[in-house]
PDB file of C-alpha atoms and ligand atoms in Angstrom:
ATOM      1  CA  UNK T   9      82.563 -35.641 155.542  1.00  0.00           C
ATOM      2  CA  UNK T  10      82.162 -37.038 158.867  1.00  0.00           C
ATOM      3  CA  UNK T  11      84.943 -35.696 160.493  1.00  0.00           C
ATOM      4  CA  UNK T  12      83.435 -32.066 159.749  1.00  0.00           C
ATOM      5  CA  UNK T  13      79.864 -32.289 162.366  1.00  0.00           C
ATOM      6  CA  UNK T  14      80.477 -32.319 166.358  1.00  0.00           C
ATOM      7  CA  UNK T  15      80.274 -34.910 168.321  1.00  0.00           C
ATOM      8  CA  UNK T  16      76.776 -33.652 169.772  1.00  0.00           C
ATOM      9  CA  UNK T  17      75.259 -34.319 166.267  1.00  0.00           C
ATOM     10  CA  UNK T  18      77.101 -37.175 165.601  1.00  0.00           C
ATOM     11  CA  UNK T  19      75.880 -38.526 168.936  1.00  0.00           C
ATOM     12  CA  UNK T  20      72.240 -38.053 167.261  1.00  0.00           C
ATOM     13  CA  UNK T  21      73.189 -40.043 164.509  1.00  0.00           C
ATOM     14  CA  UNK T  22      75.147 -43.529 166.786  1.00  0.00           C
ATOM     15  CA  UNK T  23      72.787 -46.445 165.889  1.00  0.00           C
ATOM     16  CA  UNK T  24      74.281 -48.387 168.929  1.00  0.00           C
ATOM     17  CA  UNK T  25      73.826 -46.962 172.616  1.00  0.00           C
ATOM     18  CA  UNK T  26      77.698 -46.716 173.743  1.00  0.00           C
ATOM     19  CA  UNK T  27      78.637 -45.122 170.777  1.00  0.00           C
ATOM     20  CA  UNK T  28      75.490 -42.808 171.031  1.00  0.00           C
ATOM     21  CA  UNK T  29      76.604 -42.554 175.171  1.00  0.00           C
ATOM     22  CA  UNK T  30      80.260 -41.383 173.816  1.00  0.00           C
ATOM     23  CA  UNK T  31      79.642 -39.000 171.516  1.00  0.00           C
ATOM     24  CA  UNK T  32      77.837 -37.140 174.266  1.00  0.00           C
ATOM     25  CA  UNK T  33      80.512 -38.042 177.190  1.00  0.00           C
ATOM     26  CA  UNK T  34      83.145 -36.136 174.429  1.00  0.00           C
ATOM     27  CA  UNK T  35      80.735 -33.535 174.213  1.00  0.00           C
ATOM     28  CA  UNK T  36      79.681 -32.747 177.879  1.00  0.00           C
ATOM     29  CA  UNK T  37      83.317 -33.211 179.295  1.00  0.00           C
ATOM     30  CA  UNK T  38      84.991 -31.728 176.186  1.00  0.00           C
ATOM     31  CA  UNK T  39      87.688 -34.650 175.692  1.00  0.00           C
ATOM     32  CA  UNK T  40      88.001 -36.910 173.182  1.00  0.00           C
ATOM     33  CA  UNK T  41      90.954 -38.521 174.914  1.00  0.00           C
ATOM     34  CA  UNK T  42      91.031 -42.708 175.588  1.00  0.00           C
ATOM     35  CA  UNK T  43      93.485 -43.624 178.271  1.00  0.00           C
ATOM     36  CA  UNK T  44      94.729 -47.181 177.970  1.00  0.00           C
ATOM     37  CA  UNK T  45      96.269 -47.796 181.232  1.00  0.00           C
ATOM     38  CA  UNK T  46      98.462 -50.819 180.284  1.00  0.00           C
ATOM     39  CA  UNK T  47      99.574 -51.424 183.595  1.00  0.00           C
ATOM     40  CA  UNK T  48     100.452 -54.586 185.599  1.00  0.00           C
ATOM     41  CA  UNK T  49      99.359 -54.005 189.109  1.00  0.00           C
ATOM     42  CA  UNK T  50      95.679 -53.180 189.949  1.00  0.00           C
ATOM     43  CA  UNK T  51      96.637 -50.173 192.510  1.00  0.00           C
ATOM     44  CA  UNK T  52      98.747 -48.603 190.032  1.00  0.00           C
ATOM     45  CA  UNK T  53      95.714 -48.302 187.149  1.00  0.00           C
ATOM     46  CA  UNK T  54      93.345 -47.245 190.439  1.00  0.00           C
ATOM     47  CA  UNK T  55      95.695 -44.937 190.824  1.00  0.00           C
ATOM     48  CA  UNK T  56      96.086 -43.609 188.192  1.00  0.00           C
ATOM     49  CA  UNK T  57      92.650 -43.219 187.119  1.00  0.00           C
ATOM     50  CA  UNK T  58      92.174 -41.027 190.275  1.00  0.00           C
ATOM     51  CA  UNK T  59      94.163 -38.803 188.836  1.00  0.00           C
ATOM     52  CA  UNK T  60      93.554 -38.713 185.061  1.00  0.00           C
ATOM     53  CA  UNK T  61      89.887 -39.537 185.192  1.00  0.00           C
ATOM     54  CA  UNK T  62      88.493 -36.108 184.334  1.00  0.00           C
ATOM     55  CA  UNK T  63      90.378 -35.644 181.299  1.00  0.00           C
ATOM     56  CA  UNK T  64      89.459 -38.883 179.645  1.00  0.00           C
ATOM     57  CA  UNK T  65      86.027 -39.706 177.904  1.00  0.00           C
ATOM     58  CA  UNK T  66      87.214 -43.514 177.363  1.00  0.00           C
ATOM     59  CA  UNK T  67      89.534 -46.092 179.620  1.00  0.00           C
ATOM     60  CA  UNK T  68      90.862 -48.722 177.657  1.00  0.00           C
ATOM     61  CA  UNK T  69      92.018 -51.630 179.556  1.00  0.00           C
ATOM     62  CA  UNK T  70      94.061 -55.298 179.222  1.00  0.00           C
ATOM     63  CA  UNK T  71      92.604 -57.185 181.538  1.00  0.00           C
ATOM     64  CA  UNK T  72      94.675 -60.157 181.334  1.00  0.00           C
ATOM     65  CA  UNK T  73      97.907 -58.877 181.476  1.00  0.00           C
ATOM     66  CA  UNK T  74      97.365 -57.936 185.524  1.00  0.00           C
ATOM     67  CA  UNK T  75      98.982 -59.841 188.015  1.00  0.00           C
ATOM     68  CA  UNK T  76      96.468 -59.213 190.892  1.00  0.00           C
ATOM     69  CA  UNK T  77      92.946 -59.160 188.974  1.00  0.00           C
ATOM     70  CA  UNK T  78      90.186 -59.377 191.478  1.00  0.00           C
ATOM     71  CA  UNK T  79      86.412 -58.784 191.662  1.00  0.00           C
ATOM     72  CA  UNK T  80      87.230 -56.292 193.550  1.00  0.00           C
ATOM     73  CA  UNK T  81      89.211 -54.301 191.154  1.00  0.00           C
ATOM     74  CA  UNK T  82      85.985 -54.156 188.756  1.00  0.00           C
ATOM     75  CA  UNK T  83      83.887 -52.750 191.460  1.00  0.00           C
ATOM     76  CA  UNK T  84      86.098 -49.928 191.751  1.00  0.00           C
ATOM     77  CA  UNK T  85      86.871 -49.298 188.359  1.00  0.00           C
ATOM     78  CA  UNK T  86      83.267 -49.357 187.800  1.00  0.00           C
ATOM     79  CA  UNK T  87      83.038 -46.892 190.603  1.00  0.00           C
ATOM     80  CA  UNK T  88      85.811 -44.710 189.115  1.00  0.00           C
ATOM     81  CA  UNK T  89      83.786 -44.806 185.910  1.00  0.00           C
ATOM     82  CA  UNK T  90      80.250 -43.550 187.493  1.00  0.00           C
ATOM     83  CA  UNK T  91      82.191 -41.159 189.337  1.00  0.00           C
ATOM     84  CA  UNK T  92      84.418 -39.546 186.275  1.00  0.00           C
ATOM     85  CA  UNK T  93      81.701 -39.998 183.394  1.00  0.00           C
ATOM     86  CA  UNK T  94      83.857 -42.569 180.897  1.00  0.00           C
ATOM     87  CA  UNK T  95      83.426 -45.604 179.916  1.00  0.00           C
ATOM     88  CA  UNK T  96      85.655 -48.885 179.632  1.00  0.00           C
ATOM     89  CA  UNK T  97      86.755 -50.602 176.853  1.00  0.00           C
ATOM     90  CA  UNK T  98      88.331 -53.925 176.943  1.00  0.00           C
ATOM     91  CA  UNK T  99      90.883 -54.014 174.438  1.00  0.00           C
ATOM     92  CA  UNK T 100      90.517 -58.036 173.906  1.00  0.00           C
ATOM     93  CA  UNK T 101      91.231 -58.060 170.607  1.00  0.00           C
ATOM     94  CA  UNK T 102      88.727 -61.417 169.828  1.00  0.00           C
ATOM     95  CA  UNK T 103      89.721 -63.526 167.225  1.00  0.00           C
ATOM     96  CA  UNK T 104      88.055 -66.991 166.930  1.00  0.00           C
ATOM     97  CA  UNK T 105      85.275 -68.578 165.980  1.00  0.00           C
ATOM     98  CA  UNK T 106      81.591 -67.131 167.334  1.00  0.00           C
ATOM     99  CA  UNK T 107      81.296 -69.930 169.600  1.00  0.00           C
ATOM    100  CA  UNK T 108      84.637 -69.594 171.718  1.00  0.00           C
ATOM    101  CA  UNK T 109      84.389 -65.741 171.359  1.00  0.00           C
ATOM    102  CA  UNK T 110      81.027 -66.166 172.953  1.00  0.00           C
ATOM    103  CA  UNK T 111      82.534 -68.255 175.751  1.00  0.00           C
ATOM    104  CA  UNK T 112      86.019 -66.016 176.005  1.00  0.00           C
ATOM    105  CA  UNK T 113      83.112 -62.605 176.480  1.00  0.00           C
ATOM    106  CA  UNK T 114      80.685 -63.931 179.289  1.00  0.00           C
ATOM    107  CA  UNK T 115      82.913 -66.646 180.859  1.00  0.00           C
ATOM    108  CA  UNK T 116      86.273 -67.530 182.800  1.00  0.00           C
ATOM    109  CA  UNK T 117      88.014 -65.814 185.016  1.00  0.00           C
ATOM    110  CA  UNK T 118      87.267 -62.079 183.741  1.00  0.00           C
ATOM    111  CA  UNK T 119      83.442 -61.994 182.516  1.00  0.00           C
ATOM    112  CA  UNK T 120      84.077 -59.476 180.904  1.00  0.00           C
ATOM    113  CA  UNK T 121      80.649 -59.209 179.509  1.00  0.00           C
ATOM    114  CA  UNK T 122      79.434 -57.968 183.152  1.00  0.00           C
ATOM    115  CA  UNK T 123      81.738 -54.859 183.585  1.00  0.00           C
ATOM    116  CA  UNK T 124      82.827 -53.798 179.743  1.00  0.00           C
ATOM    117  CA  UNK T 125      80.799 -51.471 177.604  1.00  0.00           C
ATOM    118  CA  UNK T 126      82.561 -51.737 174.786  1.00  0.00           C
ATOM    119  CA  UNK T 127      85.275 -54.570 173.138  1.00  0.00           C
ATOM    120  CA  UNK T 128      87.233 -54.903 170.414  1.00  0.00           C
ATOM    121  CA  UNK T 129      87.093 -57.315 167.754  1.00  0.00           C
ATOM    122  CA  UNK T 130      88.801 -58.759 164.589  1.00  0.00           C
ATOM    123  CA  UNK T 131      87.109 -59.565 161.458  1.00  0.00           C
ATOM    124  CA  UNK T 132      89.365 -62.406 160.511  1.00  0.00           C
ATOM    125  CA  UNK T 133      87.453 -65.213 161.376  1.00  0.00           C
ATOM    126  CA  UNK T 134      84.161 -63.676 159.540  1.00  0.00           C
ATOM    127  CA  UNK T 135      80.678 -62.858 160.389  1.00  0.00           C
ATOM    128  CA  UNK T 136      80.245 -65.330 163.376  1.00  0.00           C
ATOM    129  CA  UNK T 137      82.073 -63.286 165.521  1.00  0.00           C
ATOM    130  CA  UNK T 138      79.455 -60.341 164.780  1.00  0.00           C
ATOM    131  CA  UNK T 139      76.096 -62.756 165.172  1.00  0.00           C
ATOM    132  CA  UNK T 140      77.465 -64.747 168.796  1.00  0.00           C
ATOM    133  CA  UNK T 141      78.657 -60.927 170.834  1.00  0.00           C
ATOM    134  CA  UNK T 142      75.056 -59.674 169.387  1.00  0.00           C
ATOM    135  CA  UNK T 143      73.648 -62.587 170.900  1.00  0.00           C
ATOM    136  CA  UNK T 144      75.574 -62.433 174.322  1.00  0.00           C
ATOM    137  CA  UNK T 145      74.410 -59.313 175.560  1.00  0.00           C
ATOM    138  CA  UNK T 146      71.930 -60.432 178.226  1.00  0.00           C
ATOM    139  CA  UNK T 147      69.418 -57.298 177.521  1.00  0.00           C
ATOM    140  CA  UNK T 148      72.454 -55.217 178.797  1.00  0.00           C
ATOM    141  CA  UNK T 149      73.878 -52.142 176.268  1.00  0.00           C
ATOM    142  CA  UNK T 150      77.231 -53.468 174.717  1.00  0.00           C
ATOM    143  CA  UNK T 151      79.365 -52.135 171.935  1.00  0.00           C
ATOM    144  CA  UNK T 152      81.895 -53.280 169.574  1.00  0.00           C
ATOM    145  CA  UNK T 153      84.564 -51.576 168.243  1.00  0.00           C
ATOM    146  CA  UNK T 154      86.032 -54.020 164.636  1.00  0.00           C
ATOM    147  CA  UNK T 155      89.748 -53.430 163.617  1.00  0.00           C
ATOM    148  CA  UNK T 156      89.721 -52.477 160.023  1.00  0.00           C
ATOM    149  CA  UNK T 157      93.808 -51.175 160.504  1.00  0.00           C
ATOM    150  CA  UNK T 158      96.344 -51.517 162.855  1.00  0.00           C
ATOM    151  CA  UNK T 159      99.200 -49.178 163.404  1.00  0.00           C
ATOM    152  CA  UNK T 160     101.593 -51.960 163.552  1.00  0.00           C
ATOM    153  CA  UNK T 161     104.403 -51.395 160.955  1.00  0.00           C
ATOM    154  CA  UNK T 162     104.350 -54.721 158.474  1.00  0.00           C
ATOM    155  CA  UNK T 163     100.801 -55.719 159.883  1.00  0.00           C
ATOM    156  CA  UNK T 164      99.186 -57.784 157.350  1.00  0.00           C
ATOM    157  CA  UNK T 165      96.398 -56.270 157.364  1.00  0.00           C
ATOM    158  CA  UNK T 166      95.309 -55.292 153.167  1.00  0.00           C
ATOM    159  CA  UNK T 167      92.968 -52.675 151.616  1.00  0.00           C
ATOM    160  CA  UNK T 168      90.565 -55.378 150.563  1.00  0.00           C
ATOM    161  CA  UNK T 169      90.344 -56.594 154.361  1.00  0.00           C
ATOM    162  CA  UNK T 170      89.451 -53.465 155.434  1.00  0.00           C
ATOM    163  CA  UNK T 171      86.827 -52.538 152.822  1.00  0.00           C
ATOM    164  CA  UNK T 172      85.491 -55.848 153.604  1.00  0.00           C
ATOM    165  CA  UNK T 173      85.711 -55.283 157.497  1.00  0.00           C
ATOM    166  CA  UNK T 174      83.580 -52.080 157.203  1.00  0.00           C
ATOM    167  CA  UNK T 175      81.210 -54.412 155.069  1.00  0.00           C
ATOM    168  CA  UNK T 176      80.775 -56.665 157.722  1.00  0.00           C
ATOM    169  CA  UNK T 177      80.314 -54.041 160.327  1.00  0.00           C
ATOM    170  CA  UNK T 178      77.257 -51.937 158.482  1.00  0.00           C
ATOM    171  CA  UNK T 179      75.084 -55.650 158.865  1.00  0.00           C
ATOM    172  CA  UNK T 180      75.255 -55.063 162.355  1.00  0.00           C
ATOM    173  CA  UNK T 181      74.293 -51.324 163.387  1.00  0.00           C
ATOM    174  CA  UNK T 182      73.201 -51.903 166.867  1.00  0.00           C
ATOM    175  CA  UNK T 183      76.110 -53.721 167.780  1.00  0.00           C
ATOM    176  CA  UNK T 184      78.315 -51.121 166.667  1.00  0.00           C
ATOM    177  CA  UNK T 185      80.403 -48.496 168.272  1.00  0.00           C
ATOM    178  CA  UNK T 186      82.682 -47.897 165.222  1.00  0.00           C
ATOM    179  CA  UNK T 187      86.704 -49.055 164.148  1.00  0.00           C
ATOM    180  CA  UNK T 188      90.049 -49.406 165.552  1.00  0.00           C
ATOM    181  CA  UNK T 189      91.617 -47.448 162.270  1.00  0.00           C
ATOM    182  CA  UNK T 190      94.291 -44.741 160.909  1.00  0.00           C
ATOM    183  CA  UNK T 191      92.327 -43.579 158.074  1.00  0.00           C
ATOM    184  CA  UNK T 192      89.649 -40.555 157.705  1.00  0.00           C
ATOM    185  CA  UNK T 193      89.127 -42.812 154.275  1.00  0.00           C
ATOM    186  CA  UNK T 194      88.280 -46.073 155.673  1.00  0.00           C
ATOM    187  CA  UNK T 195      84.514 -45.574 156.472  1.00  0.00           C
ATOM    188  CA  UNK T 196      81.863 -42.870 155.842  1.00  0.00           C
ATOM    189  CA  UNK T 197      79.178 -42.819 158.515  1.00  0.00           C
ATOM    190  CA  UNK T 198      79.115 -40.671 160.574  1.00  0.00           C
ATOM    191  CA  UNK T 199      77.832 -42.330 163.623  1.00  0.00           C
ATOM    192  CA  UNK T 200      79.650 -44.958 164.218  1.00  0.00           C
ATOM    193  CA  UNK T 201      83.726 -43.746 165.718  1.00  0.00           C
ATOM    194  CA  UNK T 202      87.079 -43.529 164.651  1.00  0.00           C
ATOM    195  CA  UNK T 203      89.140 -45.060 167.590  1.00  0.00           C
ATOM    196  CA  UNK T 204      92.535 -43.934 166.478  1.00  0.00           C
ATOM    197  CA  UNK T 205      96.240 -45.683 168.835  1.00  0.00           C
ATOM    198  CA  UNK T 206      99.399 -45.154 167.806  1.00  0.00           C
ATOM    199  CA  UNK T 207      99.895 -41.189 168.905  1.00  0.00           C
ATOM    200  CA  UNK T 208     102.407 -39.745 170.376  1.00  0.00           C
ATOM    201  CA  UNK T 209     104.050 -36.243 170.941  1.00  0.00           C
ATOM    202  CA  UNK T 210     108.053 -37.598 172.243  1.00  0.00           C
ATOM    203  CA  UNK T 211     108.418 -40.409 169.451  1.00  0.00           C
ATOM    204  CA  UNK T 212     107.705 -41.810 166.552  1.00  0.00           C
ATOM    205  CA  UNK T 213     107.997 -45.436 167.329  1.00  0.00           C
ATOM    206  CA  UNK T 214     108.405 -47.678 169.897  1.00  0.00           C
ATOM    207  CA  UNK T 215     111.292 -50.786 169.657  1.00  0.00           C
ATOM    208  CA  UNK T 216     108.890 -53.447 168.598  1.00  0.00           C
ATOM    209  CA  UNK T 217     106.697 -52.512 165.742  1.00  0.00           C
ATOM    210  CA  UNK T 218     104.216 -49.424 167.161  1.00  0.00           C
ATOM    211  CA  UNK T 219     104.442 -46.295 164.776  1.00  0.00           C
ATOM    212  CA  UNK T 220     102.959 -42.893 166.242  1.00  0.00           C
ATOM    213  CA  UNK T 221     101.133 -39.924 164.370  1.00  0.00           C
ATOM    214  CA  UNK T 222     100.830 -36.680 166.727  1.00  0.00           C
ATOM    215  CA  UNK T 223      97.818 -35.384 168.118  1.00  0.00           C
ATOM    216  CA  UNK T 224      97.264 -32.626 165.443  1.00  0.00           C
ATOM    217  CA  UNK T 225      97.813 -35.144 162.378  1.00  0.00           C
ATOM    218  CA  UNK T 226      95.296 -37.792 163.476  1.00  0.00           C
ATOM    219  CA  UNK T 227      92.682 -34.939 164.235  1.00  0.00           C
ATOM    220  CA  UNK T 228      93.143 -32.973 161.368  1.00  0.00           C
ATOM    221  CA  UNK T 229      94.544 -35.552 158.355  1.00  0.00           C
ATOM    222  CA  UNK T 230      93.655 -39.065 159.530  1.00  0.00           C
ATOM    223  CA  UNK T 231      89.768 -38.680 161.175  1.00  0.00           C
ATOM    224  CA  UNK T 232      90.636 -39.090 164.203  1.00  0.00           C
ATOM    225  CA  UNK T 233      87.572 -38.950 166.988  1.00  0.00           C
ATOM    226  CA  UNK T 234      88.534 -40.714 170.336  1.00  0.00           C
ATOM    227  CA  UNK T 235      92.356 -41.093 169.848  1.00  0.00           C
ATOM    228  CA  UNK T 236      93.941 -43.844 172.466  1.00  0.00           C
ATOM    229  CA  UNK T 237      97.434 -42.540 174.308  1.00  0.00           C
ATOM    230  CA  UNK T 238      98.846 -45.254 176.003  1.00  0.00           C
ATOM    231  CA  UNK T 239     102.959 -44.805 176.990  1.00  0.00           C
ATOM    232  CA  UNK T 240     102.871 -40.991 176.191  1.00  0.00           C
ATOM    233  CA  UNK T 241     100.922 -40.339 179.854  1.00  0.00           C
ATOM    234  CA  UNK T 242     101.339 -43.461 181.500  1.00  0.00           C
ATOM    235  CA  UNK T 243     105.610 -43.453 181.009  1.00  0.00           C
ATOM    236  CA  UNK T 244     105.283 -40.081 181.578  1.00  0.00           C
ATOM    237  CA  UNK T 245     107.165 -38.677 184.370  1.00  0.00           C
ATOM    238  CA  UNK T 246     103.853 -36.841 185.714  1.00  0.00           C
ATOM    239  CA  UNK T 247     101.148 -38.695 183.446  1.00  0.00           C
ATOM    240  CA  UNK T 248      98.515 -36.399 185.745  1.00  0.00           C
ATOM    241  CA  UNK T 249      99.258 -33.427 183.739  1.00  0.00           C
ATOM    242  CA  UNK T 250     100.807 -34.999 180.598  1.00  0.00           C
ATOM    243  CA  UNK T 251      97.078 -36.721 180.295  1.00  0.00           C
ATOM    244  CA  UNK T 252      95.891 -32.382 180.534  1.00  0.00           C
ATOM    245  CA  UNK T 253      98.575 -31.869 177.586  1.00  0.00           C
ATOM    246  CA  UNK T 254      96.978 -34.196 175.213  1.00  0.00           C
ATOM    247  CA  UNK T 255      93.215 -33.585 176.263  1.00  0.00           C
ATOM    248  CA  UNK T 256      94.126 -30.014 175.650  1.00  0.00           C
ATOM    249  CA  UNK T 257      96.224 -30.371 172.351  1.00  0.00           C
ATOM    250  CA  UNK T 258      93.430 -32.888 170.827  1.00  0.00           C
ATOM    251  CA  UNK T 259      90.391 -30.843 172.002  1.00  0.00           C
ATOM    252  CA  UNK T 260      91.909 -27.940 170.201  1.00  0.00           C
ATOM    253  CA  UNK T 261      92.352 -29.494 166.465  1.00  0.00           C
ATOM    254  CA  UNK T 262      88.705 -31.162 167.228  1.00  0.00           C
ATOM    255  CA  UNK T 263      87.286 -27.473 167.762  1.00  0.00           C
ATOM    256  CA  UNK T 264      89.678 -26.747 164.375  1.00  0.00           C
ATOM    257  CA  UNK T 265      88.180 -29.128 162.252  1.00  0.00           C
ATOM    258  CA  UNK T 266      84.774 -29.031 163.061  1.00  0.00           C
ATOM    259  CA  UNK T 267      84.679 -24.970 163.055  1.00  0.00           C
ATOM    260  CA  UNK T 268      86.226 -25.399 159.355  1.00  0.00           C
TER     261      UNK T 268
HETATM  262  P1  LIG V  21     100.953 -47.006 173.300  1.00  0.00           P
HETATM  263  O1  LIG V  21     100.321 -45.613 173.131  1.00  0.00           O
HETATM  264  O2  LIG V  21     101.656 -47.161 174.600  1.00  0.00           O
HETATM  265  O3  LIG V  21     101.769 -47.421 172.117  1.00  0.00           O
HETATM  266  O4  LIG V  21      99.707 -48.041 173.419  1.00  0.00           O
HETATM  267  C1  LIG V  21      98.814 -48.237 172.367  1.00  0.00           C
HETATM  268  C2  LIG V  21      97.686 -49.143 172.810  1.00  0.00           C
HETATM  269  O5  LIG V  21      96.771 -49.291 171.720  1.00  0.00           O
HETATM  270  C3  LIG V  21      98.105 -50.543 173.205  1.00  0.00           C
HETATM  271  O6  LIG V  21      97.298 -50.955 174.300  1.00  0.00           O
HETATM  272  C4  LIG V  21      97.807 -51.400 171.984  1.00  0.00           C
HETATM  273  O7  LIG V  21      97.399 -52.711 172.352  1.00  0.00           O
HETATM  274  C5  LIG V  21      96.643 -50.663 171.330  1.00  0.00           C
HETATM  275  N1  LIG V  21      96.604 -50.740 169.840  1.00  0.00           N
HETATM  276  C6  LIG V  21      97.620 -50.264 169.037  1.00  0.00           C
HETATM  277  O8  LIG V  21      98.625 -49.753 169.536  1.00  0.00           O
HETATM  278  N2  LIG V  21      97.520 -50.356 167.663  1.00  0.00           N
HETATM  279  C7  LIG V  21      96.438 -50.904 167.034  1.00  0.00           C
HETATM  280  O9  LIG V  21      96.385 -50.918 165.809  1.00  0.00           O
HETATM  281  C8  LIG V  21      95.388 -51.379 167.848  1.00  0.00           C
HETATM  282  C9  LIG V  21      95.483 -51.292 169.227  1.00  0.00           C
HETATM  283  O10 LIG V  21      94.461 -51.708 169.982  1.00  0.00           O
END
């Protein structure tokens, strides 16, 4: 059982470099918490990552929906992230063929390939996906994290796809970081990571489709390991020390688990 060893070991055991860099961020800072600052206005994620940067292990971002993206913004983000010890993950969701994915990751207006260390990634269109990010690194460390479930009530997403998804994943260990997914169930190894959204202490949905598990049940039932809060500290009316709440309440059923 994965879930069971800490993340020091499991850090031991990451056959890509960001997920191996991770494990040990959780470890050293004792957080397992991934902000994703879904924000529209670049001074209001600096901001906020000012304040909340200590608690977090992992910043996930959505680059394109900010109104006043600038090169500028990525050097201090960057800075933010040398300064604070966590790393950024670019929650682009990529979804076409290898080719255009390949284009979408090192060109236009973002690049993200320069500043990212990690992406996300669907397995719909297959393998090709996979072969052109493994071939766009440029020498520098990268990581990909593959969506093998979505919290998303009515997604269509179906058993099969996701056994299939981890499949596809295990061909490509140094690419690797591990999978956007809900269930302890859905894959064995124990270095690659269980990126776990949809959690939430105030609600159990959102208006539009989003369905949240609390801290303590992702940790303890669903396998949990770096567990994304998103409107629970950044609607929050002080997200400073709501972001301390849920560093504190996950940190506590990681300690649980992994002490038995
Ligand atoms: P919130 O905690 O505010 O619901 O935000 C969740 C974040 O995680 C969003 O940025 C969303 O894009 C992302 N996400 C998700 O909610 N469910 C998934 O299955 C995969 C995601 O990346």
């Amino acid at each position: 059982d994965r879930t069971l060893l800490p993340y020091e070991k499991r850090a031991e055991l990451a056959t890509n470099s960001i997920a191996k860099e991770l494990f040990n961020i959780m470890a050293t800072k004792k957080t397992n918490l991934c902000l994703s600052v879904d924000l529209t206005t670049t001074t209001s994620i600096l901001d906020l990552l000012e304040k909340v940067g200590e608690h977090v292990c992992l910043v996930k971002t959505h680059i394109d929906i900010i109104e006043d993206f600038s090169a500028d913004f990525i050097t201090r983000l960057k800075s933010l992230a040398k300064r604070f010890n966590f790393l950024i993950l670019e929650d682009r969701k990529y979804a076409d063929i290898g080719n255009t994915v390949s284009l979408q990751y090192l060109k236009g207006l973002y690049k993200v390939a320069e500043w990212a260390d990690c992406v996300t990634v669907h397995s719909l269109p297959g393998e090709g996906i996979l072969k052109a990010l493994n071939n766009s690194t440029n020498g520098v460390s990268q990581g990909v994290f593959l969506l093998a479930e979505m919290s998303s009530e009515g997604n269509l997403i179906t058993p099969d796809y996701t056994e299939e998804t981890v499949k596809m994943a295990l061909k490509y260990p140094n690419l690797m970081c591990g999978f956007v997914c809900q269930n302890k169930s859905t894959f064995k190894e124990p270095g690659l990571i269980q990126l776990t959204p949809g959690v939430q202490l105030e609600s159990t949905k959102d208006g539009l489709g989003q369905v949240y598990n609390t801290p303590e049940k992702v940790m303890l039932e669903k396998g949990a390991d770096v567990v994304v809060v998103g409107r629970g500290i950044v609607a929050a009316k002080s997200p400073e020390s709501q972001a301390l709440v849920y560093k504190d309440v996950l940190w506590k059923n990681y300690l649980k688990r992994v002490s038995g």
